[in-house]
mmCIF file of C-alpha atoms in Angstrom:
data_model
loop_
_atom_site.group_PDB
_atom_site.id
_atom_site.type_symbol
_atom_site.label_atom_id
_atom_site.label_comp_id
_atom_site.label_asym_id
_atom_site.label_seq_id
_atom_site.Cartn_x
_atom_site.Cartn_y
_atom_site.Cartn_z
ATOM 1 C CA UNK E 35 -43.571 84.373 -37.300
ATOM 2 C CA UNK E 36 -39.763 83.936 -37.632
ATOM 3 C CA UNK E 37 -39.232 87.661 -37.176
ATOM 4 C CA UNK E 38 -41.525 87.730 -34.104
ATOM 5 C CA UNK E 39 -39.765 84.650 -32.643
ATOM 6 C CA UNK E 40 -36.330 86.250 -33.246
ATOM 7 C CA UNK E 41 -37.417 89.493 -31.494
ATOM 8 C CA UNK E 42 -38.825 87.494 -28.563
ATOM 9 C CA UNK E 43 -35.620 85.514 -28.233
ATOM 10 C CA UNK E 44 -33.497 88.719 -28.408
ATOM 11 C CA UNK E 45 -35.675 90.359 -25.706
ATOM 12 C CA UNK E 46 -35.367 87.298 -23.489
ATOM 13 C CA UNK E 47 -31.586 87.331 -23.941
ATOM 14 C CA UNK E 48 -31.424 91.012 -23.066
ATOM 15 C CA UNK E 49 -33.484 90.463 -19.881
ATOM 16 C CA UNK E 50 -31.232 87.614 -18.780
ATOM 17 C CA UNK E 51 -28.096 89.597 -19.522
ATOM 18 C CA UNK E 52 -29.501 92.553 -17.539
ATOM 19 C CA UNK E 53 -30.221 90.281 -14.586
ATOM 20 C CA UNK E 54 -26.738 88.861 -14.700
ATOM 21 C CA UNK E 55 -25.256 92.356 -14.642
ATOM 22 C CA UNK E 56 -27.449 93.284 -11.705
ATOM 23 C CA UNK E 57 -26.406 90.204 -9.763
ATOM 24 C CA UNK E 58 -22.691 90.890 -10.566
ATOM 25 C CA UNK E 59 -22.988 94.470 -9.393
ATOM 26 C CA UNK E 60 -24.627 93.346 -6.159
ATOM 27 C CA UNK E 61 -21.899 90.762 -5.555
ATOM 28 C CA UNK E 62 -19.177 93.313 -6.343
ATOM 29 C CA UNK E 63 -20.755 95.736 -3.907
ATOM 30 C CA UNK E 64 -20.969 93.069 -1.142
ATOM 31 C CA UNK E 65 -17.318 92.143 -1.776
ATOM 32 C CA UNK E 66 -15.981 95.689 -1.705
ATOM 33 C CA UNK E 67 -18.178 97.094 1.056
ATOM 34 C CA UNK E 68 -16.150 95.624 3.921
ATOM 35 C CA UNK E 69 -12.989 97.196 2.450
ATOM 36 C CA UNK E 70 -14.764 100.522 2.255
ATOM 37 C CA UNK E 71 -15.816 100.332 5.900
ATOM 38 C CA UNK E 72 -12.257 99.324 6.867
ATOM 39 C CA UNK E 73 -10.755 102.365 5.125
ATOM 40 C CA UNK E 74 -13.383 104.703 6.598
ATOM 41 C CA UNK E 75 -12.904 103.352 10.127
ATOM 42 C CA UNK E 76 -9.148 103.766 9.766
ATOM 43 C CA UNK E 77 -9.755 107.506 9.533
ATOM 44 C CA UNK E 78 -12.007 107.691 12.596
ATOM 45 C CA UNK E 79 -11.242 107.823 16.351
ATOM 46 C CA UNK E 80 -12.025 105.114 18.872
ATOM 47 C CA UNK E 81 -15.061 107.038 20.172
ATOM 48 C CA UNK E 82 -16.447 107.661 16.697
ATOM 49 C CA UNK E 83 -16.174 104.021 15.736
ATOM 50 C CA UNK E 84 -18.023 103.029 18.943
ATOM 51 C CA UNK E 85 -20.850 105.364 18.043
ATOM 52 C CA UNK E 86 -21.709 103.237 15.038
ATOM 53 C CA UNK E 87 -21.541 103.071 11.277
ATOM 54 C CA UNK E 88 -20.579 106.112 9.144
ATOM 55 C CA UNK E 89 -20.078 106.269 5.368
ATOM 56 C CA UNK E 90 -18.116 109.535 5.769
ATOM 57 C CA UNK E 91 -14.320 109.378 6.544
ATOM 58 C CA UNK E 92 -13.070 111.019 9.717
ATOM 59 C CA UNK E 93 -10.169 113.348 10.378
ATOM 60 C CA UNK E 94 -8.016 110.954 12.479
ATOM 61 C CA UNK E 95 -6.179 109.117 9.693
ATOM 62 C CA UNK E 96 -2.819 110.766 10.473
ATOM 63 C CA UNK E 97 -3.301 110.517 14.227
ATOM 64 C CA UNK E 98 -4.100 106.798 13.979
ATOM 65 C CA UNK E 99 -0.909 106.239 11.977
ATOM 66 C CA UNK E 100 1.196 108.172 14.477
ATOM 67 C CA UNK E 101 -0.374 106.317 17.406
ATOM 68 C CA UNK E 102 0.160 102.961 15.764
ATOM 69 C CA UNK E 103 3.814 103.524 14.793
ATOM 70 C CA UNK E 104 4.618 105.116 18.143
ATOM 71 C CA UNK E 105 3.215 102.189 20.092
ATOM 72 C CA UNK E 106 6.269 100.414 21.519
ATOM 73 C CA UNK E 107 4.270 97.307 22.222
ATOM 74 C CA UNK E 108 3.307 96.968 18.578
ATOM 75 C CA UNK E 109 6.428 96.756 16.343
ATOM 76 C CA UNK E 110 4.368 97.144 13.143
ATOM 77 C CA UNK E 111 7.311 97.595 10.721
ATOM 78 C CA UNK E 112 9.124 94.547 12.037
ATOM 79 C CA UNK E 113 5.949 92.514 11.906
ATOM 80 C CA UNK E 114 5.334 93.643 8.253
ATOM 81 C CA UNK E 115 8.841 92.572 7.325
ATOM 82 C CA UNK E 116 8.397 89.197 9.090
ATOM 83 C CA UNK E 117 5.059 88.525 7.331
ATOM 84 C CA UNK E 118 6.342 89.521 3.930
ATOM 85 C CA UNK E 119 9.477 87.413 4.365
ATOM 86 C CA UNK E 120 7.635 84.330 5.622
ATOM 87 C CA UNK E 121 4.874 84.641 3.030
ATOM 88 C CA UNK E 122 7.295 85.093 0.109
ATOM 89 C CA UNK E 123 9.383 82.175 1.191
ATOM 90 C CA UNK E 124 6.259 80.062 1.672
ATOM 91 C CA UNK E 125 4.971 80.942 -1.803
ATOM 92 C CA UNK E 126 8.296 80.171 -3.501
ATOM 93 C CA UNK E 127 8.978 76.929 -1.657
ATOM 94 C CA UNK E 128 5.398 75.637 -1.918
ATOM 95 C CA UNK E 129 4.993 76.261 -5.637
ATOM 96 C CA UNK E 130 8.499 75.116 -6.658
ATOM 97 C CA UNK E 131 8.717 71.886 -4.734
ATOM 98 C CA UNK E 132 5.043 70.957 -5.215
ATOM 99 C CA UNK E 133 5.533 71.499 -8.954
ATOM 100 C CA UNK E 134 8.668 69.330 -8.862
ATOM 101 C CA UNK E 135 6.791 66.591 -7.051
ATOM 102 C CA UNK E 136 3.838 66.817 -9.431
ATOM 103 C CA UNK E 137 6.255 66.671 -12.380
ATOM 104 C CA UNK E 138 7.966 63.530 -11.021
ATOM 105 C CA UNK E 139 4.730 61.637 -10.408
ATOM 106 C CA UNK E 140 3.148 62.836 -13.679
ATOM 107 C CA UNK E 141 6.098 62.255 -15.989
ATOM 108 C CA UNK E 142 7.669 59.111 -14.639
ATOM 109 C CA UNK E 143 6.156 55.596 -14.646
ATOM 110 C CA UNK E 144 7.503 53.666 -11.660
ATOM 111 C CA UNK E 145 6.245 51.067 -9.181
ATOM 112 C CA UNK E 146 4.333 52.676 -6.385
ATOM 113 C CA UNK E 147 3.387 55.710 -8.456
ATOM 114 C CA UNK E 148 -0.352 55.334 -7.700
ATOM 115 C CA UNK E 149 0.408 54.551 -4.102
ATOM 116 C CA UNK E 150 2.506 57.763 -3.756
ATOM 117 C CA UNK E 151 -0.295 59.785 -5.296
ATOM 118 C CA UNK E 152 -2.897 58.203 -3.003
ATOM 119 C CA UNK E 153 -0.689 58.837 0.067
ATOM 120 C CA UNK E 154 -0.264 62.498 -0.821
ATOM 121 C CA UNK E 155 -4.043 62.855 -1.244
ATOM 122 C CA UNK E 156 -4.557 61.179 2.123
ATOM 123 C CA UNK E 157 -2.212 63.654 3.751
ATOM 124 C CA UNK E 158 -4.260 66.465 2.247
ATOM 125 C CA UNK E 159 -7.259 65.286 4.261
ATOM 126 C CA UNK E 160 -5.457 65.510 7.605
ATOM 127 C CA UNK E 161 -6.177 68.859 9.376
ATOM 128 C CA UNK E 162 -3.210 70.943 10.594
ATOM 129 C CA UNK E 163 -4.473 70.862 14.157
ATOM 130 C CA UNK E 164 -4.220 67.065 14.299
ATOM 131 C CA UNK E 165 -0.465 67.099 13.740
ATOM 132 C CA UNK E 166 0.247 70.179 15.884
ATOM 133 C CA UNK E 167 1.557 68.345 18.953
ATOM 134 C CA UNK E 168 4.042 66.254 16.898
ATOM 135 C CA UNK E 169 5.041 69.367 14.921
ATOM 136 C CA UNK E 170 5.838 71.354 18.120
ATOM 137 C CA UNK E 171 7.739 68.381 19.591
ATOM 138 C CA UNK E 172 9.805 68.117 16.387
ATOM 139 C CA UNK E 173 10.627 71.866 16.434
ATOM 140 C CA UNK E 174 11.603 71.608 20.066
ATOM 141 C CA UNK E 175 13.915 68.750 19.325
ATOM 142 C CA UNK E 176 15.512 70.602 16.473
ATOM 143 C CA UNK E 177 15.773 73.784 18.524
ATOM 144 C CA UNK E 178 13.684 75.649 15.978
ATOM 145 C CA UNK E 179 11.057 77.172 18.262
ATOM 146 C CA UNK E 180 10.707 80.963 18.063
ATOM 147 C CA UNK E 181 12.303 80.892 14.578
ATOM 148 C CA UNK E 182 10.862 82.297 11.371
ATOM 149 C CA UNK E 183 12.407 79.414 9.425
ATOM 150 C CA UNK E 184 9.979 76.982 11.115
ATOM 151 C CA UNK E 185 7.075 78.937 9.630
ATOM 152 C CA UNK E 186 7.979 78.442 5.969
ATOM 153 C CA UNK E 187 10.134 75.325 5.677
ATOM 154 C CA UNK E 188 7.115 72.996 6.326
ATOM 155 C CA UNK E 189 5.430 74.691 3.361
ATOM 156 C CA UNK E 190 7.638 72.490 1.137
ATOM 157 C CA UNK E 191 5.095 69.714 1.697
ATOM 158 C CA UNK E 192 1.848 71.136 0.287
ATOM 159 C CA UNK E 193 -0.494 68.383 -0.911
ATOM 160 C CA UNK E 194 -3.195 70.808 -2.113
ATOM 161 C CA UNK E 195 -0.783 72.741 -4.308
ATOM 162 C CA UNK E 196 0.658 69.461 -5.571
ATOM 163 C CA UNK E 197 -2.814 68.215 -6.592
ATOM 164 C CA UNK E 198 -3.663 71.423 -8.427
ATOM 165 C CA UNK E 199 -0.358 71.525 -10.289
ATOM 166 C CA UNK E 200 -0.675 67.848 -11.158
ATOM 167 C CA UNK E 201 -4.159 68.416 -12.643
ATOM 168 C CA UNK E 202 -2.797 71.401 -14.626
ATOM 169 C CA UNK E 203 0.090 69.316 -15.968
ATOM 170 C CA UNK E 204 -2.336 66.665 -17.198
ATOM 171 C CA UNK E 205 -4.038 69.404 -19.296
ATOM 172 C CA UNK E 206 -1.161 71.604 -20.468
ATOM 173 C CA UNK E 207 2.104 69.607 -20.374
ATOM 174 C CA UNK E 208 2.482 67.090 -23.277
ATOM 175 C CA UNK E 209 4.888 64.159 -22.872
ATOM 176 C CA UNK E 210 6.311 64.926 -26.336
ATOM 177 C CA UNK E 211 7.867 68.202 -25.265
ATOM 178 C CA UNK E 212 9.714 66.571 -22.367
ATOM 179 C CA UNK E 213 10.780 63.633 -24.555
ATOM 180 C CA UNK E 214 12.101 66.052 -27.221
ATOM 181 C CA UNK E 215 14.195 67.801 -24.537
ATOM 182 C CA UNK E 216 15.613 64.452 -23.463
ATOM 183 C CA UNK E 217 16.526 63.572 -27.020
ATOM 184 C CA UNK E 218 18.343 66.904 -27.364
ATOM 185 C CA UNK E 219 20.459 65.962 -24.283
ATOM 186 C CA UNK E 220 18.753 68.171 -21.746
ATOM 187 C CA UNK E 221 18.937 66.757 -18.235
ATOM 188 C CA UNK E 222 15.855 66.423 -16.043
ATOM 189 C CA UNK E 223 16.622 69.335 -13.760
ATOM 190 C CA UNK E 224 17.200 71.707 -16.615
ATOM 191 C CA UNK E 225 14.147 70.457 -18.452
ATOM 192 C CA UNK E 226 12.001 71.162 -15.394
ATOM 193 C CA UNK E 227 13.399 74.682 -14.829
ATOM 194 C CA UNK E 228 13.596 75.891 -18.464
ATOM 195 C CA UNK E 229 10.674 74.104 -20.100
ATOM 196 C CA UNK E 230 8.151 72.846 -17.558
ATOM 197 C CA UNK E 231 8.027 75.875 -15.242
ATOM 198 C CA UNK E 232 7.525 78.491 -18.043
ATOM 199 C CA UNK E 233 4.723 76.343 -19.449
ATOM 200 C CA UNK E 234 3.119 76.068 -16.043
ATOM 201 C CA UNK E 235 3.561 79.767 -15.215
ATOM 202 C CA UNK E 236 -0.168 80.669 -15.025
ATOM 203 C CA UNK E 237 -0.991 77.749 -12.749
ATOM 204 C CA UNK E 238 2.032 78.384 -10.561
ATOM 205 C CA UNK E 239 1.151 82.045 -10.285
ATOM 206 C CA UNK E 240 -2.380 81.197 -9.067
ATOM 207 C CA UNK E 241 -0.951 78.853 -6.409
ATOM 208 C CA UNK E 242 1.679 81.458 -5.454
ATOM 209 C CA UNK E 243 -1.109 83.953 -4.750
ATOM 210 C CA UNK E 244 -3.074 81.483 -2.715
ATOM 211 C CA UNK E 245 -0.019 80.346 -0.785
ATOM 212 C CA UNK E 246 1.070 83.907 -0.048
ATOM 213 C CA UNK E 247 -2.364 84.933 1.199
ATOM 214 C CA UNK E 248 -2.764 81.732 3.269
ATOM 215 C CA UNK E 249 0.622 82.269 4.930
ATOM 216 C CA UNK E 250 -0.053 86.001 5.457
ATOM 217 C CA UNK E 251 -3.338 85.229 7.226
ATOM 218 C CA UNK E 252 -1.958 82.292 9.243
ATOM 219 C CA UNK E 253 -2.395 82.883 12.950
ATOM 220 C CA UNK E 254 -2.548 79.376 14.400
ATOM 221 C CA UNK E 255 1.030 78.185 13.719
ATOM 222 C CA UNK E 256 2.881 81.477 14.401
ATOM 223 C CA UNK E 257 0.964 81.879 17.648
ATOM 224 C CA UNK E 258 2.330 78.465 18.779
ATOM 225 C CA UNK E 259 5.870 78.784 17.439
ATOM 226 C CA UNK E 260 6.776 82.518 17.857
ATOM 227 C CA UNK E 261 7.166 84.070 21.345
ATOM 228 C CA UNK E 262 9.609 86.981 21.020
ATOM 229 C CA UNK E 263 8.272 90.403 20.038
ATOM 230 C CA UNK E 264 10.705 90.970 17.140
ATOM 231 C CA UNK E 265 9.576 87.773 15.370
ATOM 232 C CA UNK E 266 5.825 88.186 15.570
ATOM 233 C CA UNK E 267 3.776 88.441 12.367
ATOM 234 C CA UNK E 268 0.866 90.740 11.439
ATOM 235 C CA UNK E 269 -1.986 88.410 12.480
ATOM 236 C CA UNK E 270 -0.433 88.008 15.933
ATOM 237 C CA UNK E 271 -0.053 91.785 16.362
ATOM 238 C CA UNK E 272 -3.639 92.372 15.288
ATOM 239 C CA UNK E 273 -4.918 89.878 17.860
ATOM 240 C CA UNK E 274 -2.574 91.382 20.467
ATOM 241 C CA UNK E 275 -3.835 94.890 19.802
ATOM 242 C CA UNK E 276 -7.423 93.713 19.792
ATOM 243 C CA UNK E 277 -7.018 91.967 23.168
ATOM 244 C CA UNK E 278 -5.250 94.858 24.841
ATOM 245 C CA UNK E 279 -6.315 96.356 28.131
ATOM 246 C CA UNK E 280 -9.570 98.260 27.785
ATOM 247 C CA UNK E 281 -8.023 101.494 29.024
ATOM 248 C CA UNK E 282 -5.389 101.276 26.286
ATOM 249 C CA UNK E 283 -7.609 99.746 23.623
ATOM 250 C CA UNK E 284 -7.944 101.844 20.447
ATOM 251 C CA UNK E 285 -10.212 100.723 17.654
ATOM 252 C CA UNK E 286 -8.708 103.365 15.358
ATOM 253 C CA UNK E 287 -5.311 101.681 15.679
ATOM 254 C CA UNK E 288 -6.807 98.269 15.103
ATOM 255 C CA UNK E 289 -8.489 99.318 11.831
ATOM 256 C CA UNK E 290 -5.398 101.193 10.735
ATOM 257 C CA UNK E 291 -3.255 98.117 11.372
ATOM 258 C CA UNK E 292 -5.655 95.924 9.386
ATOM 259 C CA UNK E 293 -5.677 98.527 6.566
ATOM 260 C CA UNK E 294 -1.863 98.520 6.429
ATOM 261 C CA UNK E 295 -1.846 94.672 6.584
ATOM 262 C CA UNK E 296 -3.849 94.287 3.384
ATOM 263 C CA UNK E 297 -1.578 96.513 1.304
ATOM 264 C CA UNK E 298 1.016 93.757 0.531
ATOM 265 C CA UNK E 299 -1.808 91.427 -0.490
ATOM 266 C CA UNK E 300 -3.135 93.993 -2.996
ATOM 267 C CA UNK E 301 0.402 94.500 -4.366
ATOM 268 C CA UNK E 302 0.905 90.774 -4.902
ATOM 269 C CA UNK E 303 -2.529 90.482 -6.477
ATOM 270 C CA UNK E 304 -1.830 93.337 -8.918
ATOM 271 C CA UNK E 305 1.438 91.701 -10.049
ATOM 272 C CA UNK E 306 0.001 88.233 -10.559
ATOM 273 C CA UNK E 307 -3.690 88.814 -11.186
ATOM 274 C CA UNK E 308 -3.444 88.560 -14.981
ATOM 275 C CA UNK E 309 -2.443 84.896 -14.523
ATOM 276 C CA UNK E 310 -5.419 84.029 -12.342
ATOM 277 C CA UNK E 311 -8.031 83.499 -15.099
ATOM 278 C CA UNK E 312 -5.695 81.626 -17.438
ATOM 279 C CA UNK E 313 -4.305 79.499 -14.609
ATOM 280 C CA UNK E 314 -7.711 78.745 -13.037
ATOM 281 C CA UNK E 315 -9.084 77.628 -16.386
ATOM 282 C CA UNK E 316 -6.069 75.605 -17.446
ATOM 283 C CA UNK E 317 -7.762 72.351 -16.523
ATOM 284 C CA UNK E 318 -10.743 73.018 -18.773
ATOM 285 C CA UNK E 319 -9.034 71.922 -22.023
ATOM 286 C CA UNK E 320 -7.646 68.423 -22.324
ATOM 287 C CA UNK E 321 -4.766 67.489 -24.585
#
């Protein structure tokens, strides 16, 4: 009976494992299929794309690239530089200053500590659209409209990143390490930069990826702030190309531009992807 029960349990485990693999394969296919269609359509002409779906690539890849880069109304290279610059600055400022804020509230015991934490959490619940009017008025007063700096400096205040880093510090940053650094004469700024940040590297890398992607895909704020052609970002150009005059509208260029736009995201992911699992699961083990 024991042998029969063991075989039955092993067979049940095999079936469940097979079902899990099937579900994972289906989910992977559904996730990658849009990218496949994007790449295929980037190699097809406007007429071919209008004719419907095709799993076979076309012969217009080179022509679509030439048409896109020769389009004087679409400064694709300048837009790529603007998006990379703004997204990198956003990722750096967001993760660094949010980590510093989380470190201060986590490590220090001061009056109003809970109130400060509650206030930051309350700010996190306020949608960006609610504060848009005041934000635009502030930029106008500071003469920062149509300036790339206004797209990444507000990223210093990122309540969501702060909350995630704070939770990670509760799990992975012991008080004893910071206290030992203080006993050795290390000042707070050096302690944060040489001890805390290396320990929080996986969590910071995860938030850097999310911040980079969020800034890269951001259309709402740049559309309000940026007006000159040389300061537009990739999402604005994609919308501009998509809403072009019908006689000049080219779906091949649209798909080619989107295909080029995701390349920096893939590069950033490849460099930081190994930290995603370790950083995302950092909160699962308590000290």
